[in-house]
Short mmCIF file of C-alpha atoms and ligand atoms in Angstrom, two decimals:
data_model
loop_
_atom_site.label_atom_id
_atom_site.label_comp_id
_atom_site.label_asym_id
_atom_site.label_seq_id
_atom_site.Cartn_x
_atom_site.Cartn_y
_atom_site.Cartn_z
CA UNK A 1 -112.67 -32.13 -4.92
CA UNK A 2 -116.27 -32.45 -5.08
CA UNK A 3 -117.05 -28.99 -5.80
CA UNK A 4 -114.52 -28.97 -8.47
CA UNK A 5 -116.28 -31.19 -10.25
CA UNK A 6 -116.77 -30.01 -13.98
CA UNK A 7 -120.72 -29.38 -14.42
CA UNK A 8 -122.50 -30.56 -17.30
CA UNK A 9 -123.63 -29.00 -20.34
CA UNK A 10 -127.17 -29.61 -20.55
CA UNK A 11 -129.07 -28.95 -23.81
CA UNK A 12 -132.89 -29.04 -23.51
CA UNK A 13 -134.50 -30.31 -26.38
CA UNK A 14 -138.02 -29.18 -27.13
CA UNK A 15 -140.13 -30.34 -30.87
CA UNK A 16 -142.71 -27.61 -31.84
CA UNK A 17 -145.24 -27.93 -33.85
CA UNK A 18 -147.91 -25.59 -34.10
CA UNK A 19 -147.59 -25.05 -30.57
CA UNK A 20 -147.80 -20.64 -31.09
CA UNK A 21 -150.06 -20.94 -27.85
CA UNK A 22 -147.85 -22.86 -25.82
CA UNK A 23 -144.63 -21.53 -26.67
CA UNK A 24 -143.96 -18.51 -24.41
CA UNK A 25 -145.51 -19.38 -21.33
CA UNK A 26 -143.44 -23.18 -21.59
CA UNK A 27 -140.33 -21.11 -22.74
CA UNK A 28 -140.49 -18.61 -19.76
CA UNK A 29 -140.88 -21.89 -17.28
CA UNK A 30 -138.02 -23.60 -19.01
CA UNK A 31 -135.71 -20.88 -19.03
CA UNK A 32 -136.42 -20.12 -15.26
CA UNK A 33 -135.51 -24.13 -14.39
CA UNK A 34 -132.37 -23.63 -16.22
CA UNK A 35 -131.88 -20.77 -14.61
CA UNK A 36 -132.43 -22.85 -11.25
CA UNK A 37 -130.13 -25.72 -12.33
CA UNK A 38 -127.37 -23.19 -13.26
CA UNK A 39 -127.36 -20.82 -9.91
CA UNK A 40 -128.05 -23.80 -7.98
CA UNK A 41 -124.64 -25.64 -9.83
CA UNK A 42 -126.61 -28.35 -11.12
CA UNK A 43 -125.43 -27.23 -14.69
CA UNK A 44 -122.97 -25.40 -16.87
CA UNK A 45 -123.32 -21.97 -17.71
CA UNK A 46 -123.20 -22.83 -21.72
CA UNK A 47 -126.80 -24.91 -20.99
CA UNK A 48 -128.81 -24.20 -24.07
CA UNK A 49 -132.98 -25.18 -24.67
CA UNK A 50 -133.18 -26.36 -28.23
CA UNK A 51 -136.28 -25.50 -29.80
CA UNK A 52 -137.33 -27.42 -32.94
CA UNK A 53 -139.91 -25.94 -35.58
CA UNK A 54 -141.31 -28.98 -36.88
CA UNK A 55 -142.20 -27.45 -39.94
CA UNK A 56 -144.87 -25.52 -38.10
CA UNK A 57 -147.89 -23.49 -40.42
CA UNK A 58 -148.59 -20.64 -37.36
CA UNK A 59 -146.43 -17.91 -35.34
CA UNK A 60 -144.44 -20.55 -33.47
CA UNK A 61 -141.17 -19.67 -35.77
CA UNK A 62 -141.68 -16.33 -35.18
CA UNK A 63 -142.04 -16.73 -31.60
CA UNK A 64 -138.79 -19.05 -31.49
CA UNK A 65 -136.88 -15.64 -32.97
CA UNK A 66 -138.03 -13.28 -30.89
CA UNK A 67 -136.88 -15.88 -27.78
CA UNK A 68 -133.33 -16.60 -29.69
CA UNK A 69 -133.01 -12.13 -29.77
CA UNK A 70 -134.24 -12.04 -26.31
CA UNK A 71 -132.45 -14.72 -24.66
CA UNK A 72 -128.96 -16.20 -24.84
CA UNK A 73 -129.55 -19.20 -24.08
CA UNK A 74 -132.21 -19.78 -26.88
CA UNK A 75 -131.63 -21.80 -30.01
CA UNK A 76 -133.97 -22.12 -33.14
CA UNK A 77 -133.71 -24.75 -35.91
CA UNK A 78 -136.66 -25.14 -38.20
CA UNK A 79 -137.63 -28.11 -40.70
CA UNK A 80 -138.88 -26.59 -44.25
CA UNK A 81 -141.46 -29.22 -43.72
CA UNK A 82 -143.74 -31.31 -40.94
CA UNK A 83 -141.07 -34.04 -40.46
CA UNK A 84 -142.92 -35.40 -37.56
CA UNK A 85 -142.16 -35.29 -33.71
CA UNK A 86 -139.61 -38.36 -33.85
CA UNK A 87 -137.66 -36.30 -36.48
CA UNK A 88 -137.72 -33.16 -34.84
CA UNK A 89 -136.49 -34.72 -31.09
CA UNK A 90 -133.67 -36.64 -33.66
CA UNK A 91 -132.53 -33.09 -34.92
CA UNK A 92 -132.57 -31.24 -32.14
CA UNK A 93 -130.34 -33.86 -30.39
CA UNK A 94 -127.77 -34.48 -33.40
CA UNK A 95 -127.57 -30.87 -33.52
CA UNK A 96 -126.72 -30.47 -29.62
CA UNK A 97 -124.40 -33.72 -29.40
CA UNK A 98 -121.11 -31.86 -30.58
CA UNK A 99 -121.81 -28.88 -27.93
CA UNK A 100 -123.53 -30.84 -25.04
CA UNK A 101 -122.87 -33.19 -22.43
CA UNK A 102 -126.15 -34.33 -22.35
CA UNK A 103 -129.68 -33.47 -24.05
CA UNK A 104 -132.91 -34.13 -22.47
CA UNK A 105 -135.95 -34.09 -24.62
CA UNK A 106 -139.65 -33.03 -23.28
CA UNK A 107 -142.65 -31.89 -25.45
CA UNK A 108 -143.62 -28.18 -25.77
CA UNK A 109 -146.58 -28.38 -24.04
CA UNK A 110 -144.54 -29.32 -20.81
CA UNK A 111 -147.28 -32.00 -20.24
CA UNK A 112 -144.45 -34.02 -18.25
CA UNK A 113 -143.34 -32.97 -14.83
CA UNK A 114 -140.14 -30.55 -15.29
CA UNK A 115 -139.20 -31.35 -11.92
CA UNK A 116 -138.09 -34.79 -13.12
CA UNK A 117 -134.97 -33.03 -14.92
CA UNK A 118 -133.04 -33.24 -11.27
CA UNK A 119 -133.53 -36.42 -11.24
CA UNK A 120 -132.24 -37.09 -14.81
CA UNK A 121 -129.30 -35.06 -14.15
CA UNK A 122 -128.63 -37.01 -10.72
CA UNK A 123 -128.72 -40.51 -12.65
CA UNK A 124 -126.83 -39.12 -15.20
CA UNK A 125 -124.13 -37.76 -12.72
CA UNK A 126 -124.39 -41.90 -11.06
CA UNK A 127 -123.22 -43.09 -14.59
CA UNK A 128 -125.83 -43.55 -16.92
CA UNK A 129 -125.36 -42.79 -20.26
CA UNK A 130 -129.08 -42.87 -21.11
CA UNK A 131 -132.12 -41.96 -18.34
CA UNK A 132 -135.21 -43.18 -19.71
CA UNK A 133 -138.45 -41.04 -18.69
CA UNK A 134 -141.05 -43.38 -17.89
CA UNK A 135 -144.76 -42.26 -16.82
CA UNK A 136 -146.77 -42.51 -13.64
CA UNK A 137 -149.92 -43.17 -14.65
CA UNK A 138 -152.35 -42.31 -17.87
CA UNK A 139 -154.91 -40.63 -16.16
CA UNK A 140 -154.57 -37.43 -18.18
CA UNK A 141 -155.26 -39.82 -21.35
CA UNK A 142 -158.48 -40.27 -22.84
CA UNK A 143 -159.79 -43.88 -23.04
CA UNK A 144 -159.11 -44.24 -26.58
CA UNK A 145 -155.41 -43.55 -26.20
CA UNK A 146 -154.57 -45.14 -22.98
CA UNK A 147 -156.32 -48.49 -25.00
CA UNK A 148 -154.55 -48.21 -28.11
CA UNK A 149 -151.09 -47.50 -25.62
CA UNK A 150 -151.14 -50.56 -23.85
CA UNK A 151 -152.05 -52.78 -26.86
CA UNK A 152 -149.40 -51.39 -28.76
CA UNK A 153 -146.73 -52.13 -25.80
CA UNK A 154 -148.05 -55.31 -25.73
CA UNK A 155 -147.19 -56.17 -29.72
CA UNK A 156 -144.18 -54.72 -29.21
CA UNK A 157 -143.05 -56.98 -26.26
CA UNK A 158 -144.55 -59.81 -28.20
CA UNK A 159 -142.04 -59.17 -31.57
CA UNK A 160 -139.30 -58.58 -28.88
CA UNK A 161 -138.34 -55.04 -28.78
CA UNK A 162 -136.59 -54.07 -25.72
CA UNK A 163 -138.91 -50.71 -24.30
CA UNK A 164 -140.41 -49.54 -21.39
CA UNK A 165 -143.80 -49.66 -21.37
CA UNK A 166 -145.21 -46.12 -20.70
CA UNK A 167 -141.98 -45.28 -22.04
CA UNK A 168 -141.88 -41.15 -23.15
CA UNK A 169 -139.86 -39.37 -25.23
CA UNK A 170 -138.81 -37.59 -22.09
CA UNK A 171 -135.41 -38.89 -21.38
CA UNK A 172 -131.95 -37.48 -20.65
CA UNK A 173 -129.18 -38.78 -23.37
CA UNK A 174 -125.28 -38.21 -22.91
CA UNK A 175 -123.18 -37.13 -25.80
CA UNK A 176 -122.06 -40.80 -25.77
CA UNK A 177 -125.41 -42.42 -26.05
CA UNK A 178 -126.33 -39.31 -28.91
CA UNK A 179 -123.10 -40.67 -31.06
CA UNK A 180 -123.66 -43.84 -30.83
CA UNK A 181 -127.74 -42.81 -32.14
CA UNK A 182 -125.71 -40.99 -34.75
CA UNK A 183 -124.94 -44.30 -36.32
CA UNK A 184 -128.20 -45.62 -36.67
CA UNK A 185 -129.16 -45.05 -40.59
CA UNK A 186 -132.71 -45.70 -40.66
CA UNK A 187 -135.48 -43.13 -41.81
CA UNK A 188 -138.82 -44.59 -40.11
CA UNK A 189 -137.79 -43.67 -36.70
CA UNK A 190 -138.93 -45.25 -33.80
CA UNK A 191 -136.85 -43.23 -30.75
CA UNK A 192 -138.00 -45.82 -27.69
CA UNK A 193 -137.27 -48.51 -29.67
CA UNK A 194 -134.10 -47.73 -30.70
CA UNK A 195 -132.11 -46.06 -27.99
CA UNK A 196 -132.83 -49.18 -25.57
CA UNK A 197 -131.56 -51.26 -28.29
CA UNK A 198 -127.92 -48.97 -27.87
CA UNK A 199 -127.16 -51.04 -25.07
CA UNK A 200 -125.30 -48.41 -22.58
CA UNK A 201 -126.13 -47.91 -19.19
CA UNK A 202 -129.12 -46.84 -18.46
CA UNK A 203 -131.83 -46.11 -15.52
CA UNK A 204 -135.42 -45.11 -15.48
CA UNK A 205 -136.96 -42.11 -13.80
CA UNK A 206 -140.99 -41.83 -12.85
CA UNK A 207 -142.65 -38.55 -13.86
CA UNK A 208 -146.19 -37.39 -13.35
CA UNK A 209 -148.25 -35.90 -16.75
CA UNK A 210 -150.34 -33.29 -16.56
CA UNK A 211 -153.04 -31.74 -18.41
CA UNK A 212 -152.40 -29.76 -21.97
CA UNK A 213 -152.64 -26.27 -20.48
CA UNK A 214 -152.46 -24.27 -24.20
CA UNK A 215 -153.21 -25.62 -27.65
CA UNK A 216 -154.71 -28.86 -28.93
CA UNK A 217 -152.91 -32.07 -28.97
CA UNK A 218 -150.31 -32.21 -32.64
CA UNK A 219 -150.55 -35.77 -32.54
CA UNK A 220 -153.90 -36.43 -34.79
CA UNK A 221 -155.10 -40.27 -35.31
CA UNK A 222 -152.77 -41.01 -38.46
CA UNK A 223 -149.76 -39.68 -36.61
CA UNK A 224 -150.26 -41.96 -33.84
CA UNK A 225 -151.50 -45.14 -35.90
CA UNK A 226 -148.32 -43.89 -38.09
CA UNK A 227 -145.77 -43.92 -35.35
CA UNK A 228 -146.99 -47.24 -34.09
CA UNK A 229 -146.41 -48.79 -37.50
CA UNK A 230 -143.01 -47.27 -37.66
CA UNK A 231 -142.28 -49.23 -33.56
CA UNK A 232 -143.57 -52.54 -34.83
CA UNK A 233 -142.26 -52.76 -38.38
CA UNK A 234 -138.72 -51.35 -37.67
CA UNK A 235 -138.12 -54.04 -35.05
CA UNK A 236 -139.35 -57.02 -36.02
CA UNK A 237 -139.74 -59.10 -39.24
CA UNK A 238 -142.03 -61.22 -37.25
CA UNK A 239 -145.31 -60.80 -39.09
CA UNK A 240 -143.66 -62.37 -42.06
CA UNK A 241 -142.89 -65.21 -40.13
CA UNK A 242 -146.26 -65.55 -38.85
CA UNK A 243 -147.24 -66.11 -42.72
CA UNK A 244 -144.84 -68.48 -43.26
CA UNK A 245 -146.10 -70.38 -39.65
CA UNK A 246 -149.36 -70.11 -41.33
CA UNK A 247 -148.17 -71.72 -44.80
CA UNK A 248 -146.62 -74.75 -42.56
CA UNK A 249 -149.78 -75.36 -40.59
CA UNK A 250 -152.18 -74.95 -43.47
CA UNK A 251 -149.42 -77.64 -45.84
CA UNK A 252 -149.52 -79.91 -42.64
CA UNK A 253 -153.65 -79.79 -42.45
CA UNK A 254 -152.90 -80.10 -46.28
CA UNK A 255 -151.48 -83.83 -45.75
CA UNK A 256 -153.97 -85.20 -43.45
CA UNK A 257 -156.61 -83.64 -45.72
CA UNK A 258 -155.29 -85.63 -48.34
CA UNK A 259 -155.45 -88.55 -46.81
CA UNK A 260 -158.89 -88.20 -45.45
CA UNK A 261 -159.44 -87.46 -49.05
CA UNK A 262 -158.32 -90.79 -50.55
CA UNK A 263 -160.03 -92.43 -47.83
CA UNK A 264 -163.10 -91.04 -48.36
CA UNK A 265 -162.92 -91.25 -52.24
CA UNK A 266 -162.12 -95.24 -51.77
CA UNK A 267 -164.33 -96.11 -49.12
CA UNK A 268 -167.15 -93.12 -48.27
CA UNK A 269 -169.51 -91.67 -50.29
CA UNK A 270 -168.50 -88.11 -52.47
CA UNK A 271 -169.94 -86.37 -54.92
CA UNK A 272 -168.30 -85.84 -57.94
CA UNK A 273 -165.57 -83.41 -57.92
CA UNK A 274 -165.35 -82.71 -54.05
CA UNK A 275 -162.03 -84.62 -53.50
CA UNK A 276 -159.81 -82.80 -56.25
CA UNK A 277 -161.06 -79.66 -55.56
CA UNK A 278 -160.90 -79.97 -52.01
CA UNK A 279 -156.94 -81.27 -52.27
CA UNK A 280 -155.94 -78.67 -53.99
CA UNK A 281 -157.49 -75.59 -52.26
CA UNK A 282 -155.35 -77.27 -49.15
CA UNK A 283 -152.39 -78.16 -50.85
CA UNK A 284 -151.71 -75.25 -52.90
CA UNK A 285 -153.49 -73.31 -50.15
CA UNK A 286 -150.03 -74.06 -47.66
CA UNK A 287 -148.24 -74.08 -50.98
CA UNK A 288 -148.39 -70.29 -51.93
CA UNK A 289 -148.29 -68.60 -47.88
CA UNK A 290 -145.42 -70.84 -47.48
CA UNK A 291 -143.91 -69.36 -50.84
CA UNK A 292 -144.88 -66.15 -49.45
CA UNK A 293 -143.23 -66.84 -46.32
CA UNK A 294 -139.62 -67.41 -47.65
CA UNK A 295 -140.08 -64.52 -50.22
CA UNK A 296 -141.27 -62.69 -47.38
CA UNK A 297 -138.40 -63.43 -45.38
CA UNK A 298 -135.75 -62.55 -47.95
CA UNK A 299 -137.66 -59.03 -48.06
CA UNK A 300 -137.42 -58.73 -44.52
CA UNK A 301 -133.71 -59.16 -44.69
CA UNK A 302 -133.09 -57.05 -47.22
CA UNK A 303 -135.25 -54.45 -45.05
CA UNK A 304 -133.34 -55.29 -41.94
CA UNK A 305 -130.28 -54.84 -44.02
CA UNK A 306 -130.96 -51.52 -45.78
CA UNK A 307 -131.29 -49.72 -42.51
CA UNK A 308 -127.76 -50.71 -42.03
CA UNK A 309 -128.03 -50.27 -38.49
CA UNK A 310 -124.19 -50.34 -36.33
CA UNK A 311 -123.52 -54.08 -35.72
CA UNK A 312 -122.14 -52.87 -32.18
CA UNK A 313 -120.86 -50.15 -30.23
CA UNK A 314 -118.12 -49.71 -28.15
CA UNK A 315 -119.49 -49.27 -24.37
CA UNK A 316 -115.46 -48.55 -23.60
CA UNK A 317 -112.19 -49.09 -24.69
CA UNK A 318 -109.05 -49.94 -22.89
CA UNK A 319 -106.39 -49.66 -25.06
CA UNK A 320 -102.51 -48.89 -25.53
CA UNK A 321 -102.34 -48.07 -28.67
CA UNK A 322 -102.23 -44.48 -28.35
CA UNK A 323 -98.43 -44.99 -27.50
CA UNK A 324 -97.45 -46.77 -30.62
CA UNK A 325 -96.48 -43.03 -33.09
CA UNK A 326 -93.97 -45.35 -35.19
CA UNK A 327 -96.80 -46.74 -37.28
CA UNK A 328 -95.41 -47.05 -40.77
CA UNK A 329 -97.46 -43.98 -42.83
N1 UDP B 401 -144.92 -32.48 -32.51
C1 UDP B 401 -144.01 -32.29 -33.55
N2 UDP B 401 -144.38 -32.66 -34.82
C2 UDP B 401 -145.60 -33.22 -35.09
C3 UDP B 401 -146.49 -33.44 -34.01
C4 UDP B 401 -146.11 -33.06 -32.73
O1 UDP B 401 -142.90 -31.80 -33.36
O2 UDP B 401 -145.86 -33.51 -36.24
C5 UDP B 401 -144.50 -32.06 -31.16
C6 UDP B 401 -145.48 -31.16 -30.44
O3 UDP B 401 -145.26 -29.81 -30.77
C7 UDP B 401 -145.16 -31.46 -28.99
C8 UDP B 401 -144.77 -32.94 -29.02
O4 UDP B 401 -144.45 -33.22 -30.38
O5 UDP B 401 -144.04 -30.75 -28.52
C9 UDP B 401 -145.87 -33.84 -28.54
O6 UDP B 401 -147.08 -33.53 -29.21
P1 UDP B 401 -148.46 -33.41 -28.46
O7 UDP B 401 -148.28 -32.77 -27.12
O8 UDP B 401 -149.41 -32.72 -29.36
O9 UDP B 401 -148.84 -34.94 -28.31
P2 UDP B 401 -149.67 -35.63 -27.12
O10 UDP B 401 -149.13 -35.09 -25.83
O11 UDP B 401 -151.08 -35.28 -27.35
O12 UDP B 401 -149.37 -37.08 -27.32
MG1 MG B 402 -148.69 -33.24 -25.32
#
């Protein structure tokens, strides 16, 4: 029975962008692995590799269409503009999730281990609908990077975001997890925040990262600081709360200000004009962050609301309604 078993449809997802120097030697390796997974039965025959033009300003376009005539296995799409990485991963998987079984996403520069994909595919085969890719080490990273990394996993634990630190966007999805990502609405897309927050079964799998071998690194200062913004603001409305924390603490300090005020007015020795001034820069002071604070939170709301995010997802259903065909039309 257990040869019988139907292989999976595995859809390799790879965002380009600008990447005209890494392209064909990471396509040939790619294309040989599937060609591994398939003779070695790992994998269906209809296995595709997804290749994403991110908008790209270089050859890489043109390279992606001489691999789609070449190879059969080979699909293009292409963004009319720079959409960013988290956009082009998103595509490429919404546009794989009615063919595939199950995508898994990895950069174009190969910088992550493509031996890990086995062990993807043998967690996915276990049962899990999602297998997160999550790195050895950052030793490949300069200083700067591997800094502003664990700082930002750090905020992002602290607002309460479920995600792996060292978390890639190297991961196998099933064509379950990629529906249920289907229902997320929002725009500013933050991939390893999100898909933990899905809920379905999931494991992790350790990969080495290498060294850029072609090309420079697409992911310039702003794009990072950008796509950090995008992980801590989508999750959290927590630094509005903060203000309103603030407005509390400064209206408490506010009160025992005022009385130390009136005492000191009464009974100490002021100049002229110290107390009013001084009561008021407290008191309104609290006043107006803790105005900002419940403004603030109503904003937050709204933006929680407007990405109108799935209130849940089914994991599975057990039902026997399928039977009842008498329903009333
Ligand atoms: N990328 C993209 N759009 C962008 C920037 C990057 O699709 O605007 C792709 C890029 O082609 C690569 C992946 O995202 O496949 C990761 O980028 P890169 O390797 O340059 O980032 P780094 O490894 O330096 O973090
Ligand atoms: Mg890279």
């Amino acid at each position: 029975m257990e040869e019988n078993r139907k292989k999976g449809i595995l859809y390799i997802v790879v965002p380009c962008y600008n990447e005209e120097e890494a392209l064909l030697p990471s396509a040939k390796t790619l294309l040989e692995k599937l060609e591994e997974l398939r003779n070695s039965g790992i994998v269906s025959e209809k296995s595709r590799i997804v290749f994403v033009d991110d908008g790209s300003k270089d050859r890489t376009w043109e390279l992606i269409t001489q691999l789609y005539h070449a190879h059969g296995e080979i699909t293009g799409l292409r963004f009319a503009h720079n959409r960013g990485h988290q956009n082009a991963i998103l595509a490429g998987m919404m546009y794989a999730k009615d063919y595939c079984d199950y995508t898994i996403t990895i950069d174009a520069d190969l910088q992550q281990d493509i031996n890990a994909i086995t062990r993807f595919i043998e967690e996915y085969e276990k049962g899990s609908e999602v297998v997160f890719g999550v790195r050895n080490s950052r030793n490949t990273d300069r200083f700067f990077k591997k800094l502003s990394a664990t700082m930002f996993y750090k905020i992002m634990r602290f607002i309460g975001a479920k995600i792996y630190e060292n978390s890639a966007d190297y991961r196998l999805m099933s064509a379950k997890a990629l529906n249920a990502l289907a229902e997320y609405g929002e725009v500013n897309l933050f991939l390893r925040g999100i898909i933990p927050d899905i809920g379905l079964s999931s494991s992790v799998v350790h990969f080495d990262v290498f060294a850029r071998m072609q090309g420079e690194s697409k992911y310039s200062l702003s794009k990072m600081l950008t796509l950090a913004a995008d992980g801590i603001t989508s999750f959290s409305i927590k630094p509005i709360r903060l203000v309103f924390g603030m407005g509390i603490v400064a209206l408490l300090v506010g009160v025992g200000m005022v009385i130390h005020i009136v005492y000191e007015h009464y009974f100490g020795y002021t100049t002229d004009g110290w107390s009013s001034i001084l009561m008021s820069i407290w008191v309104l002071g609290g006043a107006i962050l803790l105005s900002l604070g419940i403004i603030g939170e109503y904003v937050g709301r709204n933006y929680m609301e407007t990405k109108r995010r799935p209130r849940y997802y089914f994991w599975d259903v057990l039902s026997h309604d399928g039977d009842c065909h008498d329903k009333a039309k």
